[in-house]
Amino acid sequence: MDTNSEIHPFTIDVPQADLDDLAERLTRTRWTTDLPDVGWSRGVPAGYLKGLADYWRDGYDWRTYERQLNSYPQFTTEIDGQNIHFLHVRSPEPDALPLILIHGWPGSIVEFLNVIGPLTDPRAHGGDPANAFHLVIPSLPGNGFSGPTTEAGWDINRVTRALAVLMDRLGYDRYGAQGGDTGAVIAPGLGRLDPDKVVGVHANGLYAFAEVAPEDQVGLTEAEQERLKVQGYWKFEGAGYMMMQTTRPQTLAHGLHDSPVGQLAWIVEKFKEWTDPAADLPEDAVDRDLLLTNVMLYWLTGTAGSSANSYYETAHAGAWSASARSTVPTGVAVFPMDVSIRSTIEREHTLVHWSEFDRGGHFAALEAPDLLVGDVRDFFEKLR
């Protein structure tokens, strides 16, 4: 039971010494070399990474994004013994629906910077004020300014329970949940945990852990057949990061915690693989400065290990798969590189809304904020 339920205002104020240390480490990087003509097939090319790291050191300005983040009200509170950091952006519309936005890995609250305005104040962004939301955007335990977790056991179900406590502590007894990646597991989990409070769940990048039986594959759409192939690819070629974080996160953490270029490579590889396939490079899909700001939240807070450890905790608790079918109305947005297959998702969720887009990618809020905002509005419009 929590003995401290106080909510404290929070302002990001990174010491200049930390930024100077980062610049020095980037300058002293010991670079590896590329094999000829292998491109990205074996991971992030050294030539590409060096150019990005040089810009990080010489062209990127953290203080600009620190100010942008601080322009939104931020708070911390202790839940289940863990510090929880969150943005709480109230809409000017009095009848706005509370909505919790949940990031995944290797994302952060930075993912949502371009959707905060349109969702909280649609009147000022060409939308209908009836579609306004009060936003709660937490840094997941072990991520960003929620700080490293201080004890073992923070699997995805414990995280879900903590976020339910957060919404209750904020006085919201009726709200929606939206998430991508890990957030697409936590958001439905909130619906299962608090079906009387959660009016609806919207997810992008939603994945059903149930296998598609061979006899069921004949009924798949052409797009779903392609997603099934991508699933197969992720299970083998694309699963290295997951196996490492699921089995030996602490070994990985030593390198990422000590080397900013190591941390950058570990994250930017996923932005290359999971963003819109029409983009040649990660920064063609996601603004380069926002990409680096996202990396900064891992580097400055020293959360490479604790964020990776959440995979270990969840896998060893057997918590990735849903324990029961959700009865809460659920909407799914499918972007390029998502592997959502409707027939398997319907087994675990009460689907009332399904959209497919040909632009964007796994980091939808960063890549195609206009599409995500529109779909979130459309989904919740029926549930207010």
XYZ file of N, CA and C in Angstrom, residues 10 12 74-86 103 105 107-109 137-152 154 158-159 162-163 257 296-310:
171
model
N 7.286 19.044 -11.411
C 8.617 18.625 -11.856
C 9.058 19.485 -13.034
N 12.394 19.741 -15.799
C 13.649 19.167 -16.281
C 14.730 20.240 -16.212
N 4.498 19.128 -15.804
C 5.059 17.819 -15.473
C 5.024 17.604 -13.977
N 4.955 16.334 -13.596
C 4.825 15.991 -12.187
C 5.520 14.659 -11.917
N 5.755 14.393 -10.644
C 6.183 13.065 -10.208
C 5.339 12.662 -9.013
N 5.201 11.365 -8.857
C 4.526 10.819 -7.690
C 5.084 9.434 -7.449
N 4.948 8.942 -6.237
C 5.453 7.610 -5.909
C 4.300 6.620 -5.906
N 4.469 5.536 -6.657
C 3.457 4.480 -6.717
C 4.160 3.141 -6.553
N 3.701 2.350 -5.605
C 4.282 1.021 -5.361
C 5.797 1.120 -5.149
N 6.227 2.172 -4.468
C 7.633 2.337 -4.150
C 8.488 2.883 -5.269
N 7.864 3.242 -6.392
C 8.620 3.679 -7.569
C 8.243 5.111 -7.945
N 9.231 5.914 -8.268
C 8.975 7.246 -8.803
C 8.322 7.146 -10.170
N 7.261 7.897 -10.381
C 6.583 7.947 -11.682
C 6.534 9.403 -12.137
N 7.084 9.654 -13.317
C 7.079 10.984 -13.927
C 6.017 11.022 -15.009
N 5.322 12.144 -15.140
C 4.287 12.219 -16.171
C 4.005 13.665 -16.548
N 3.781 5.184 -24.080
C 4.853 4.871 -25.025
C 5.344 3.441 -24.839
N 9.069 0.779 -25.976
C 10.528 0.800 -26.108
C 10.883 0.686 -27.586
N 10.891 4.025 -27.185
C 10.272 5.334 -27.246
C 10.307 6.026 -25.898
N 9.527 7.097 -25.791
C 9.485 7.907 -24.569
C 8.342 8.901 -24.719
N 8.227 9.798 -23.755
C 7.224 10.852 -23.845
C 7.465 11.745 -25.058
N 0.534 11.671 -19.783
C 1.569 11.006 -20.582
C 2.696 10.587 -19.645
N 2.664 9.345 -19.159
C 3.677 8.923 -18.193
C 4.960 8.439 -18.868
N 6.080 8.650 -18.170
C 7.298 7.906 -18.466
C 7.164 6.571 -17.746
N 7.219 5.469 -18.482
C 7.007 4.175 -17.853
C 8.050 3.920 -16.769
N 7.689 3.202 -15.715
C 8.666 2.879 -14.672
C 9.934 2.279 -15.285
N 11.068 2.823 -14.869
C 12.336 2.373 -15.438
C 12.747 3.119 -16.679
N 11.925 4.067 -17.127
C 12.202 4.822 -18.344
C 12.265 6.309 -18.040
N 13.157 7.011 -18.717
C 13.201 8.465 -18.657
C 13.222 8.996 -17.237
N 12.455 10.054 -17.008
C 12.502 10.734 -15.721
C 11.708 10.011 -14.632
N 11.101 8.877 -14.958
C 10.613 8.000 -13.896
C 11.801 7.327 -13.211
N 12.964 7.396 -13.871
C 14.202 6.950 -13.259
C 14.358 5.442 -13.302
N 15.545 4.947 -13.067
C 15.717 3.492 -13.016
C 14.819 2.873 -11.957
N 14.291 1.700 -12.240
C 13.553 0.962 -11.212
C 14.530 0.571 -10.105
N 14.032 0.517 -8.881
C 14.897 0.302 -7.717
C 14.805 -1.112 -7.163
N 13.956 -1.952 -7.791
C 13.855 -3.337 -7.347
C 13.365 -4.186 -8.505
N 13.560 -5.491 -8.386
C 13.078 -6.408 -9.412
C 11.559 -6.532 -9.334
N 9.270 -5.450 -11.878
C 8.442 -4.506 -12.619
C 8.118 -5.044 -14.014
N 2.592 -5.201 -13.525
C 2.808 -4.279 -12.409
C 2.811 -2.831 -12.903
N 3.386 -2.614 -14.082
C 3.353 -1.278 -14.682
C 1.912 -0.852 -14.930
N 0.253 0.216 -11.809
C 0.742 1.521 -11.364
C 0.065 2.656 -12.134
N -0.134 2.459 -13.435
C -0.779 3.515 -14.226
C -2.256 3.643 -13.865
N 25.170 2.147 -20.975
C 25.254 3.164 -19.929
C 26.558 3.960 -20.028
N 18.265 11.049 -25.871
C 18.741 11.797 -24.705
C 18.010 11.389 -23.427
N 16.725 11.078 -23.537
C 15.985 10.699 -22.333
C 16.494 9.385 -21.749
N 17.030 8.525 -22.594
C 17.667 7.304 -22.085
C 19.048 7.621 -21.515
N 19.830 8.419 -22.249
C 21.197 8.703 -21.832
C 21.255 9.527 -20.549
N 20.528 10.627 -20.501
C 20.625 11.543 -19.366
C 20.101 10.939 -18.077
N 19.155 10.012 -18.175
C 18.549 9.426 -16.979
C 19.178 8.092 -16.597
N 20.113 7.615 -17.408
C 20.776 6.351 -17.096
C 19.833 5.174 -17.033
N 18.886 5.132 -17.961
C 17.846 4.099 -17.905
C 17.977 3.047 -18.999
N 19.150 2.936 -19.616
C 19.342 1.879 -20.617
C 19.062 0.505 -20.012
N 19.602 0.267 -18.814
C 19.440 -1.040 -18.183
C 18.036 -1.300 -17.684
N 17.447 -0.329 -16.991
C 16.123 -0.568 -16.415
C 15.045 -0.661 -17.481
N 15.202 0.081 -18.581
C 14.218 -0.028 -19.660
C 14.332 -1.378 -20.357
N 15.554 -1.865 -20.532
C 15.742 -3.198 -21.123
C 15.265 -4.281 -20.173
N 15.454 -4.046 -18.871
C 15.096 -5.049 -17.876
C 13.607 -5.344 -17.850
N 12.794 -4.397 -18.324
C 11.349 -4.644 -18.340
C 11.006 -5.838 -19.238
